PDB file of C-alpha atoms in Angstrom:
ATOM      1  CA  UNK A   9      57.239  38.992  -3.785  1.00 46.00           C
ATOM      2  CA  UNK A  10      60.934  40.302  -3.691  1.00 46.00           C
ATOM      3  CA  UNK A  11      61.444  43.007  -0.912  1.00 45.00           C
ATOM      4  CA  UNK A  12      63.316  45.546  -1.705  1.00 42.00           C
ATOM      5  CA  UNK A  13      66.905  45.908   0.312  1.00 40.00           C
ATOM      6  CA  UNK A  14      66.602  42.259  -0.020  1.00 46.00           C
ATOM      7  CA  UNK A  15      69.429  40.005  -1.450  1.00 51.00           C
ATOM      8  CA  UNK A  16      67.461  37.759  -3.022  1.00 62.00           C
ATOM      9  CA  UNK A  17      68.221  37.414  -6.787  1.00 79.00           C
ATOM     10  CA  UNK A  18      65.656  36.255  -9.368  1.00 92.00           C
ATOM     11  CA  UNK A  19      65.288  32.968 -10.776  1.00 96.00           C
ATOM     12  CA  UNK A  20      66.785  33.115 -14.125  1.00 98.00           C
ATOM     13  CA  UNK A  21      65.489  30.708 -16.908  1.00 98.00           C
ATOM     14  CA  UNK A  22      66.477  30.246 -20.384  1.00 98.00           C
ATOM     15  CA  UNK A  23      63.753  28.331 -22.931  1.00 98.00           C
ATOM     16  CA  UNK A  24      65.745  26.659 -25.712  1.00 96.00           C
ATOM     17  CA  UNK A  25      65.521  23.913 -28.199  1.00 94.00           C
ATOM     18  CA  UNK A  26      68.179  23.493 -30.870  1.00 90.00           C
ATOM     19  CA  UNK A  27      65.360  22.871 -33.639  1.00 88.00           C
ATOM     20  CA  UNK A  28      62.933  26.248 -34.397  1.00 90.00           C
ATOM     21  CA  UNK A  29      59.090  25.850 -34.601  1.00 89.00           C
ATOM     22  CA  UNK A  30      58.394  24.272 -31.164  1.00 93.00           C
ATOM     23  CA  UNK A  31      56.606  27.446 -29.547  1.00 93.00           C
ATOM     24  CA  UNK A  32      59.738  28.485 -27.178  1.00 96.00           C
ATOM     25  CA  UNK A  33      58.289  32.126 -28.008  1.00 95.00           C
ATOM     26  CA  UNK A  34      54.651  31.120 -27.112  1.00 97.00           C
ATOM     27  CA  UNK A  35      55.903  29.640 -23.409  1.00 98.00           C
ATOM     28  CA  UNK A  36      57.920  32.184 -22.441  1.00 98.00           C
ATOM     29  CA  UNK A  37      55.138  34.825 -22.987  1.00 98.00           C
ATOM     30  CA  UNK A  38      52.996  32.585 -21.181  1.00 98.00           C
ATOM     31  CA  UNK A  39      55.137  31.705 -18.485  1.00 98.00           C
ATOM     32  CA  UNK A  40      55.657  35.797 -18.088  1.00 98.00           C
ATOM     33  CA  UNK A  41      52.347  36.338 -17.661  1.00 98.00           C
ATOM     34  CA  UNK A  42      51.599  33.488 -15.061  1.00 97.00           C
ATOM     35  CA  UNK A  43      54.288  35.409 -13.018  1.00 97.00           C
ATOM     36  CA  UNK A  44      52.784  38.618 -13.035  1.00 97.00           C
ATOM     37  CA  UNK A  45      49.188  37.038 -12.215  1.00 96.00           C
ATOM     38  CA  UNK A  46      51.209  35.647  -9.418  1.00 95.00           C
ATOM     39  CA  UNK A  47      52.203  39.175  -8.194  1.00 95.00           C
ATOM     40  CA  UNK A  48      55.404  38.295  -9.202  1.00 96.00           C
ATOM     41  CA  UNK A  49      58.211  40.927 -10.874  1.00 97.00           C
ATOM     42  CA  UNK A  50      59.460  39.468 -14.371  1.00 98.00           C
ATOM     43  CA  UNK A  51      62.072  40.388 -16.514  1.00 99.00           C
ATOM     44  CA  UNK A  52      61.997  38.848 -20.119  1.00 99.00           C
ATOM     45  CA  UNK A  53      64.915  39.129 -21.954  1.00 99.00           C
ATOM     46  CA  UNK A  54      64.510  38.166 -26.049  1.00 98.00           C
ATOM     47  CA  UNK A  55      67.669  37.050 -27.221  1.00 97.00           C
ATOM     48  CA  UNK A  56      66.959  36.120 -30.426  1.00 96.00           C
ATOM     49  CA  UNK A  57      67.620  38.267 -33.600  1.00 95.00           C
ATOM     50  CA  UNK A  58      64.159  37.309 -35.093  1.00 95.00           C
ATOM     51  CA  UNK A  59      62.629  39.372 -32.020  1.00 96.00           C
ATOM     52  CA  UNK A  60      59.039  37.750 -32.010  1.00 96.00           C
ATOM     53  CA  UNK A  61      58.773  38.240 -28.004  1.00 98.00           C
ATOM     54  CA  UNK A  62      59.678  42.019 -28.837  1.00 98.00           C
ATOM     55  CA  UNK A  63      56.957  42.529 -31.664  1.00 97.00           C
ATOM     56  CA  UNK A  64      54.495  40.758 -29.264  1.00 97.00           C
ATOM     57  CA  UNK A  65      54.774  43.118 -26.047  1.00 98.00           C
ATOM     58  CA  UNK A  66      55.711  46.268 -27.935  1.00 97.00           C
ATOM     59  CA  UNK A  67      55.378  48.365 -31.425  1.00 95.00           C
ATOM     60  CA  UNK A  68      59.070  47.484 -31.975  1.00 96.00           C
ATOM     61  CA  UNK A  69      59.850  44.993 -35.320  1.00 95.00           C
ATOM     62  CA  UNK A  70      62.712  44.978 -37.259  1.00 93.00           C
ATOM     63  CA  UNK A  71      62.028  47.666 -39.652  1.00 94.00           C
ATOM     64  CA  UNK A  72      61.677  49.900 -36.554  1.00 95.00           C
ATOM     65  CA  UNK A  73      64.019  48.433 -33.810  1.00 95.00           C
ATOM     66  CA  UNK A  74      64.311  49.756 -30.464  1.00 96.00           C
ATOM     67  CA  UNK A  75      65.821  53.001 -29.658  1.00 96.00           C
ATOM     68  CA  UNK A  76      68.355  50.714 -27.283  1.00 97.00           C
ATOM     69  CA  UNK A  77      68.285  47.051 -27.326  1.00 98.00           C
ATOM     70  CA  UNK A  78      70.029  43.952 -25.769  1.00 98.00           C
ATOM     71  CA  UNK A  79      72.417  44.644 -28.917  1.00 96.00           C
ATOM     72  CA  UNK A  80      73.376  47.756 -27.229  1.00 96.00           C
ATOM     73  CA  UNK A  81      73.829  46.552 -23.908  1.00 97.00           C
ATOM     74  CA  UNK A  82      76.392  43.658 -25.173  1.00 96.00           C
ATOM     75  CA  UNK A  83      78.080  46.024 -27.865  1.00 95.00           C
ATOM     76  CA  UNK A  84      81.177  46.958 -25.865  1.00 91.00           C
ATOM     77  CA  UNK A  85      82.038  50.104 -27.839  1.00 91.00           C
ATOM     78  CA  UNK A  86      78.431  51.405 -27.112  1.00 91.00           C
ATOM     79  CA  UNK A  87      78.645  51.597 -23.143  1.00 91.00           C
ATOM     80  CA  UNK A  88      75.113  51.092 -22.236  1.00 95.00           C
ATOM     81  CA  UNK A  89      73.552  50.068 -19.241  1.00 96.00           C
ATOM     82  CA  UNK A  90      70.976  47.354 -19.034  1.00 98.00           C
ATOM     83  CA  UNK A  91      68.798  49.547 -17.118  1.00 97.00           C
ATOM     84  CA  UNK A  92      68.969  51.982 -19.557  1.00 97.00           C
ATOM     85  CA  UNK A  93      67.612  49.295 -22.351  1.00 98.00           C
ATOM     86  CA  UNK A  94      64.744  47.361 -20.036  1.00 99.00           C
ATOM     87  CA  UNK A  95      61.316  48.758 -21.403  1.00 98.00           C
ATOM     88  CA  UNK A  96      58.104  48.463 -19.527  1.00 97.00           C
ATOM     89  CA  UNK A  97      55.428  46.600 -20.962  1.00 98.00           C
ATOM     90  CA  UNK A  98      51.592  47.231 -21.060  1.00 96.00           C
ATOM     91  CA  UNK A  99      51.581  44.921 -18.023  1.00 97.00           C
ATOM     92  CA  UNK A 100      53.309  46.703 -14.480  1.00 96.00           C
ATOM     93  CA  UNK A 101      54.974  43.578 -13.073  1.00 98.00           C
ATOM     94  CA  UNK A 102      56.293  42.628 -16.999  1.00 99.00           C
ATOM     95  CA  UNK A 103      59.380  44.136 -18.037  1.00 99.00           C
ATOM     96  CA  UNK A 104      61.350  43.798 -21.465  1.00 99.00           C
ATOM     97  CA  UNK A 105      64.955  43.644 -22.472  1.00 99.00           C
ATOM     98  CA  UNK A 106      64.014  43.702 -26.081  1.00 98.00           C
ATOM     99  CA  UNK A 107      66.033  42.167 -29.157  1.00 96.00           C
ATOM    100  CA  UNK A 108      67.742  44.591 -31.265  1.00 95.00           C
ATOM    101  CA  UNK A 109      66.827  42.582 -34.443  1.00 94.00           C
ATOM    102  CA  UNK A 110      69.640  43.068 -36.974  1.00 93.00           C
ATOM    103  CA  UNK A 111      71.730  44.860 -34.472  1.00 94.00           C
ATOM    104  CA  UNK A 112      71.716  42.096 -32.190  1.00 94.00           C
ATOM    105  CA  UNK A 113      73.040  39.541 -34.688  1.00 92.00           C
ATOM    106  CA  UNK A 114      75.744  42.059 -36.015  1.00 93.00           C
ATOM    107  CA  UNK A 115      77.090  42.420 -32.403  1.00 94.00           C
ATOM    108  CA  UNK A 116      77.092  38.760 -31.774  1.00 92.00           C
ATOM    109  CA  UNK A 117      79.765  38.835 -35.363  1.00 91.00           C
ATOM    110  CA  UNK A 118      81.634  41.526 -33.163  1.00 91.00           C
ATOM    111  CA  UNK A 119      82.043  39.699 -30.242  1.00 92.00           C
ATOM    112  CA  UNK A 120      83.498  36.466 -31.781  1.00 91.00           C
ATOM    113  CA  UNK A 121      87.084  35.688 -29.881  1.00 88.00           C
ATOM    114  CA  UNK A 122      86.799  38.486 -27.638  1.00 91.00           C
ATOM    115  CA  UNK A 123      87.576  37.311 -24.246  1.00 91.00           C
ATOM    116  CA  UNK A 124      84.767  36.684 -21.659  1.00 91.00           C
ATOM    117  CA  UNK A 125      82.095  36.962 -24.298  1.00 93.00           C
ATOM    118  CA  UNK A 126      80.048  33.995 -23.362  1.00 95.00           C
ATOM    119  CA  UNK A 127      79.795  35.874 -19.908  1.00 96.00           C
ATOM    120  CA  UNK A 128      78.267  39.329 -21.710  1.00 96.00           C
ATOM    121  CA  UNK A 129      74.335  38.928 -20.470  1.00 97.00           C
ATOM    122  CA  UNK A 130      75.123  37.238 -17.046  1.00 98.00           C
ATOM    123  CA  UNK A 131      77.247  40.666 -16.242  1.00 96.00           C
ATOM    124  CA  UNK A 132      74.484  42.664 -18.015  1.00 96.00           C
ATOM    125  CA  UNK A 133      71.556  41.047 -15.615  1.00 97.00           C
ATOM    126  CA  UNK A 134      73.910  41.073 -12.476  1.00 96.00           C
ATOM    127  CA  UNK A 135      72.926  44.591 -12.509  1.00 96.00           C
ATOM    128  CA  UNK A 136      69.178  44.322 -12.266  1.00 97.00           C
ATOM    129  CA  UNK A 137      68.629  41.208 -11.121  1.00 94.00           C
ATOM    130  CA  UNK A 138      67.793  41.554  -7.554  1.00 95.00           C
ATOM    131  CA  UNK A 139      64.674  44.046  -9.307  1.00 97.00           C
ATOM    132  CA  UNK A 140      62.614  40.989 -10.262  1.00 97.00           C
ATOM    133  CA  UNK A 141      61.513  37.648  -8.811  1.00 96.00           C
ATOM    134  CA  UNK A 142      62.080  35.559 -12.524  1.00 97.00           C
ATOM    135  CA  UNK A 143      63.911  36.055 -15.678  1.00 98.00           C
ATOM    136  CA  UNK A 144      63.084  34.519 -18.630  1.00 99.00           C
ATOM    137  CA  UNK A 145      65.141  34.253 -21.481  1.00 99.00           C
ATOM    138  CA  UNK A 146      64.007  33.413 -24.869  1.00 98.00           C
ATOM    139  CA  UNK A 147      66.107  31.926 -27.590  1.00 97.00           C
ATOM    140  CA  UNK A 148      66.985  31.285 -31.370  1.00 94.00           C
ATOM    141  CA  UNK A 149      67.098  27.687 -32.376  1.00 93.00           C
ATOM    142  CA  UNK A 150      70.914  27.727 -32.491  1.00 91.00           C
ATOM    143  CA  UNK A 151      74.084  27.317 -30.672  1.00 89.00           C
ATOM    144  CA  UNK A 152      75.687  30.677 -31.412  1.00 94.00           C
ATOM    145  CA  UNK A 153      77.576  33.105 -29.440  1.00 95.00           C
ATOM    146  CA  UNK A 154      74.248  34.733 -28.277  1.00 96.00           C
ATOM    147  CA  UNK A 155      72.471  31.924 -27.358  1.00 96.00           C
ATOM    148  CA  UNK A 156      75.478  30.531 -25.384  1.00 96.00           C
ATOM    149  CA  UNK A 157      75.481  33.550 -23.587  1.00 97.00           C
ATOM    150  CA  UNK A 158      71.703  33.020 -22.764  1.00 98.00           C
ATOM    151  CA  UNK A 159      72.435  29.503 -21.168  1.00 98.00           C
ATOM    152  CA  UNK A 160      75.570  30.830 -19.227  1.00 98.00           C
ATOM    153  CA  UNK A 161      73.431  33.291 -17.635  1.00 98.00           C
ATOM    154  CA  UNK A 162      70.590  30.908 -16.713  1.00 98.00           C
ATOM    155  CA  UNK A 163      70.052  29.000 -13.549  1.00 97.00           C
ATOM    156  CA  UNK A 164      67.842  26.738 -15.192  1.00 98.00           C
ATOM    157  CA  UNK A 165      67.258  25.346 -18.310  1.00 98.00           C
ATOM    158  CA  UNK A 166      63.778  24.924 -19.924  1.00 98.00           C
ATOM    159  CA  UNK A 167      63.516  22.903 -23.162  1.00 97.00           C
ATOM    160  CA  UNK A 168      60.602  23.373 -25.168  1.00 96.00           C
ATOM    161  CA  UNK A 169      59.616  20.659 -27.560  1.00 95.00           C
ATOM    162  CA  UNK A 170      56.813  19.467 -29.523  1.00 94.00           C
ATOM    163  CA  UNK A 171      55.844  15.727 -30.437  1.00 94.00           C
ATOM    164  CA  UNK A 172      57.300  15.616 -33.799  1.00 90.00           C
ATOM    165  CA  UNK A 173      60.733  13.378 -34.516  1.00 87.00           C
ATOM    166  CA  UNK A 174      62.803  16.743 -35.453  1.00 88.00           C
ATOM    167  CA  UNK A 175      61.730  18.540 -32.640  1.00 82.00           C
ATOM    168  CA  UNK A 176      62.855  15.576 -30.003  1.00 87.00           C
ATOM    169  CA  UNK A 177      66.238  15.609 -32.274  1.00 90.00           C
ATOM    170  CA  UNK A 178      66.557  19.567 -31.225  1.00 90.00           C
ATOM    171  CA  UNK A 179      66.026  18.473 -27.655  1.00 92.00           C
ATOM    172  CA  UNK A 180      68.691  15.908 -27.815  1.00 93.00           C
ATOM    173  CA  UNK A 181      70.728  18.864 -29.226  1.00 93.00           C
ATOM    174  CA  UNK A 182      70.362  20.804 -26.823  1.00 95.00           C
ATOM    175  CA  UNK A 183      71.096  18.237 -23.837  1.00 95.00           C
ATOM    176  CA  UNK A 184      74.611  18.097 -25.581  1.00 95.00           C
ATOM    177  CA  UNK A 185      74.851  21.658 -26.055  1.00 95.00           C
ATOM    178  CA  UNK A 186      74.494  21.762 -22.155  1.00 96.00           C
ATOM    179  CA  UNK A 187      76.992  19.212 -21.557  1.00 96.00           C
ATOM    180  CA  UNK A 188      79.378  21.134 -23.874  1.00 96.00           C
ATOM    181  CA  UNK A 189      79.117  24.117 -21.508  1.00 96.00           C
ATOM    182  CA  UNK A 190      79.821  21.697 -18.723  1.00 96.00           C
ATOM    183  CA  UNK A 191      83.131  20.376 -19.969  1.00 96.00           C
ATOM    184  CA  UNK A 192      84.703  23.737 -21.892  1.00 94.00           C
ATOM    185  CA  UNK A 193      83.155  26.323 -20.172  1.00 94.00           C
ATOM    186  CA  UNK A 194      82.630  24.882 -16.318  1.00 96.00           C
ATOM    187  CA  UNK A 195      78.798  25.256 -16.776  1.00 97.00           C
ATOM    188  CA  UNK A 196      76.741  23.488 -14.733  1.00 97.00           C
ATOM    189  CA  UNK A 197      73.525  24.467 -15.969  1.00 97.00           C
ATOM    190  CA  UNK A 198      70.704  22.691 -14.253  1.00 97.00           C
ATOM    191  CA  UNK A 199      68.064  21.043 -16.820  1.00 97.00           C
ATOM    192  CA  UNK A 200      64.699  22.017 -15.005  1.00 97.00           C
ATOM    193  CA  UNK A 201      62.498  19.991 -17.787  1.00 96.00           C
ATOM    194  CA  UNK A 202      60.803  19.959 -20.742  1.00 95.00           C
ATOM    195  CA  UNK A 203      57.529  21.239 -22.051  1.00 97.00           C
ATOM    196  CA  UNK A 204      55.530  19.284 -24.320  1.00 96.00           C
ATOM    197  CA  UNK A 205      54.003  21.957 -26.422  1.00 96.00           C
ATOM    198  CA  UNK A 206      51.165  22.126 -29.538  1.00 95.00           C
ATOM    199  CA  UNK A 207      49.803  18.153 -28.319  1.00 95.00           C
ATOM    200  CA  UNK A 208      47.216  17.111 -31.326  1.00 94.00           C
ATOM    201  CA  UNK A 209      45.595  14.501 -29.402  1.00 90.00           C
ATOM    202  CA  UNK A 210      44.049  13.107 -32.613  1.00 93.00           C
ATOM    203  CA  UNK A 211      47.364  12.131 -34.023  1.00 95.00           C
ATOM    204  CA  UNK A 212      48.842   8.560 -33.314  1.00 95.00           C
ATOM    205  CA  UNK A 213      52.383   9.511 -34.009  1.00 94.00           C
ATOM    206  CA  UNK A 214      51.910  12.502 -31.384  1.00 95.00           C
ATOM    207  CA  UNK A 215      51.095   9.908 -29.004  1.00 95.00           C
ATOM    208  CA  UNK A 216      54.220   7.797 -29.856  1.00 95.00           C
ATOM    209  CA  UNK A 217      56.505  10.847 -29.652  1.00 94.00           C
ATOM    210  CA  UNK A 218      54.943  11.383 -26.347  1.00 95.00           C
ATOM    211  CA  UNK A 219      55.627   7.783 -25.369  1.00 95.00           C
ATOM    212  CA  UNK A 220      59.108   8.081 -26.322  1.00 94.00           C
ATOM    213  CA  UNK A 221      59.671  11.574 -24.530  1.00 95.00           C
ATOM    214  CA  UNK A 222      58.225   9.968 -21.466  1.00 94.00           C
ATOM    215  CA  UNK A 223      60.662   7.544 -21.491  1.00 94.00           C
ATOM    216  CA  UNK A 224      63.471   9.764 -22.405  1.00 93.00           C
ATOM    217  CA  UNK A 225      62.655  11.542 -19.350  1.00 94.00           C
ATOM    218  CA  UNK A 226      62.853   8.696 -16.854  1.00 94.00           C
ATOM    219  CA  UNK A 227      66.064   7.618 -18.668  1.00 93.00           C
ATOM    220  CA  UNK A 228      67.584  10.987 -18.152  1.00 91.00           C
ATOM    221  CA  UNK A 229      66.029  11.744 -14.992  1.00 94.00           C
ATOM    222  CA  UNK A 230      64.632  14.880 -15.980  1.00 93.00           C
ATOM    223  CA  UNK A 231      60.961  16.401 -15.215  1.00 95.00           C
ATOM    224  CA  UNK A 232      58.380  16.672 -18.007  1.00 96.00           C
ATOM    225  CA  UNK A 233      57.373  20.133 -16.528  1.00 97.00           C
ATOM    226  CA  UNK A 234      53.208  20.812 -15.605  1.00 94.00           C
ATOM    227  CA  UNK A 235      50.361  18.590 -18.358  1.00 94.00           C
ATOM    228  CA  UNK A 236      51.208  18.587 -22.141  1.00 94.00           C
ATOM    229  CA  UNK A 237      50.147  21.714 -23.975  1.00 96.00           C
ATOM    230  CA  UNK A 238      47.166  20.830 -26.782  1.00 96.00           C
ATOM    231  CA  UNK A 239      47.408  22.998 -29.698  1.00 95.00           C
ATOM    232  CA  UNK A 240      44.839  25.930 -29.054  1.00 95.00           C
ATOM    233  CA  UNK A 241      44.997  28.452 -31.645  1.00 93.00           C
ATOM    234  CA  UNK A 242      43.919  31.458 -28.829  1.00 94.00           C
ATOM    235  CA  UNK A 243      46.949  30.512 -27.532  1.00 95.00           C
ATOM    236  CA  UNK A 244      49.235  31.233 -30.101  1.00 94.00           C
ATOM    237  CA  UNK A 245      47.024  34.438 -30.941  1.00 95.00           C
ATOM    238  CA  UNK A 246      46.913  35.538 -27.635  1.00 96.00           C
ATOM    239  CA  UNK A 247      50.593  35.665 -27.318  1.00 96.00           C
ATOM    240  CA  UNK A 248      51.202  36.717 -30.692  1.00 95.00           C
ATOM    241  CA  UNK A 249      49.634  40.149 -29.229  1.00 96.00           C
ATOM    242  CA  UNK A 250      51.423  39.827 -26.001  1.00 97.00           C
ATOM    243  CA  UNK A 251      48.558  39.104 -23.820  1.00 97.00           C
ATOM    244  CA  UNK A 252      48.484  36.430 -20.913  1.00 97.00           C
ATOM    245  CA  UNK A 253      45.897  33.289 -20.860  1.00 96.00           C
ATOM    246  CA  UNK A 254      44.545  34.766 -17.810  1.00 96.00           C
ATOM    247  CA  UNK A 255      43.832  37.912 -19.448  1.00 95.00           C
ATOM    248  CA  UNK A 256      41.368  36.292 -21.968  1.00 93.00           C
ATOM    249  CA  UNK A 257      37.964  38.264 -21.080  1.00 89.00           C
ATOM    250  CA  UNK A 258      36.099  35.299 -22.656  1.00 91.00           C
ATOM    251  CA  UNK A 259      38.306  32.336 -22.076  1.00 93.00           C
ATOM    252  CA  UNK A 260      36.847  29.115 -23.268  1.00 94.00           C
ATOM    253  CA  UNK A 261      37.327  26.069 -20.669  1.00 95.00           C
ATOM    254  CA  UNK A 262      41.127  24.895 -22.810  1.00 95.00           C
ATOM    255  CA  UNK A 263      42.363  28.575 -21.998  1.00 95.00           C
ATOM    256  CA  UNK A 264      41.069  28.656 -18.334  1.00 95.00           C
ATOM    257  CA  UNK A 265      43.416  24.990 -17.745  1.00 96.00           C
ATOM    258  CA  UNK A 266      45.934  26.807 -19.830  1.00 96.00           C
ATOM    259  CA  UNK A 267      46.019  29.726 -16.967  1.00 96.00           C
ATOM    260  CA  UNK A 268      46.288  26.798 -14.423  1.00 95.00           C
ATOM    261  CA  UNK A 269      48.861  24.900 -16.472  1.00 96.00           C
ATOM    262  CA  UNK A 270      51.433  27.471 -16.680  1.00 97.00           C
ATOM    263  CA  UNK A 271      50.479  28.849 -12.966  1.00 95.00           C
ATOM    264  CA  UNK A 272      52.085  24.964 -12.061  1.00 95.00           C
ATOM    265  CA  UNK A 273      54.752  24.892 -14.188  1.00 96.00           C
ATOM    266  CA  UNK A 274      55.766  28.219 -12.291  1.00 96.00           C
ATOM    267  CA  UNK A 275      55.559  26.288  -9.338  1.00 94.00           C
ATOM    268  CA  UNK A 276      57.780  23.452 -10.448  1.00 95.00           C
ATOM    269  CA  UNK A 277      60.297  26.406 -11.507  1.00 95.00           C
ATOM    270  CA  UNK A 278      60.074  28.781  -8.089  1.00 89.00           C
ATOM    271  CA  UNK A 279      62.499  26.944  -5.694  1.00 72.00           C
ATOM    272  CA  UNK A 280      61.580  29.641  -2.740  1.00 55.00           C
ATOM    273  CA  UNK A 281      59.477  32.008  -4.658  1.00 58.00           C
ATOM    274  CA  UNK A 282      55.744  31.523  -3.838  1.00 60.00           C
ATOM    275  CA  UNK A 283      53.531  31.164  -6.593  1.00 65.00           C
ATOM    276  CA  UNK A 284      49.994  30.903  -5.836  1.00 62.00           C
ATOM    277  CA  UNK A 285      47.548  30.024  -8.416  1.00 62.00           C
ATOM    278  CA  UNK A 286      46.022  33.019 -10.344  1.00 60.00           C
ATOM    279  CA  UNK A 287      41.864  32.452 -11.328  1.00 57.00           C
ATOM    280  CA  UNK A 288      41.311  33.793 -15.313  1.00 50.00           C
ATOM    281  CA  UNK A 289      39.283  36.226 -16.079  1.00 50.00           C
ATOM    282  CA  UNK A 290      35.620  36.386 -15.641  1.00 48.00           C
ATOM    283  CA  UNK A 291      33.003  35.690 -18.639  1.00 45.00           C
ATOM    284  CA  UNK A 292      32.491  38.762 -20.593  1.00 45.00           C
ATOM    285  CA  UNK A 293      34.529  41.154 -18.555  1.00 49.00           C
ATOM    286  CA  UNK A 294      35.965  42.968 -21.688  1.00 53.00           C
ATOM    287  CA  UNK A 295      36.351  43.199 -25.459  1.00 56.00           C
ATOM    288  CA  UNK A 296      37.982  40.091 -27.087  1.00 54.00           C
ATOM    289  CA  UNK A 297      41.189  41.057 -28.863  1.00 62.00           C
ATOM    290  CA  UNK A 298      41.166  41.037 -32.540  1.00 60.00           C
ATOM    291  CA  UNK A 299      41.705  37.579 -34.058  1.00 60.00           C
ATOM    292  CA  UNK A 300      41.027  35.951 -30.691  1.00 66.00           C
ATOM    293  CA  UNK A 301      37.664  33.660 -30.289  1.00 62.00           C
ATOM    294  CA  UNK A 302      35.320  35.282 -28.481  1.00 52.00           C
TER     295      UNK A 302
END
């Protein structure tokens, strides 16, 4: 973990795909918990106006948004410091910069055409990044101004993809967006790799698409991070209520394996941050959250 007073900055990773429904939010939540389980300090930035991570990690939603959010930080008229918008979550090591839901969309519209608007999240994170070991930024499936802000603020890009034709198309669009950033905004964003999510081993089309993705990985020289993540209902349910796989009180063998998989992905993203492999919770240690299999 970063020692107070050192100059080491957080590893800032943005999770993206230009097509929705690939499980970016699930992966973001679980990477955050994997880092927390390893004793690291984490900031999750919800840069999606849908605010799914904000819903899962807090009590806020579109009808009752947080009093201060990323939207206020980016609104130049509000003059809100990012420190005042960051929330402490249930897990001590995880902090959240919440989405402003509809307000985030409105702020984006107001920023369009303003000088330096693509660097708004970068400037905000500069104030707090030394306090964290990792920053994970969740994005919407678009190339709008807020998403470009998230890409500009990050050191590394993680593309989450399902083994479906439409999601592979989104991956290719995301890689094109990275090239556009380099050409037009002089941002050389490292593509750390892609995570193949929600794999159904019974489907022949999934197997074929995985072979395609593995071939693309070799051609592009881009890593496939971790193991392929299977479609596990409990993984989605845990993420929806803000729990990590390692917190499941009665983990199945598949959930136990996910604890290791996410820790290994974290190691691949870590550079010089030491990431030990955590152990999952012991069977029967506590009650099982509602909706999660016992």
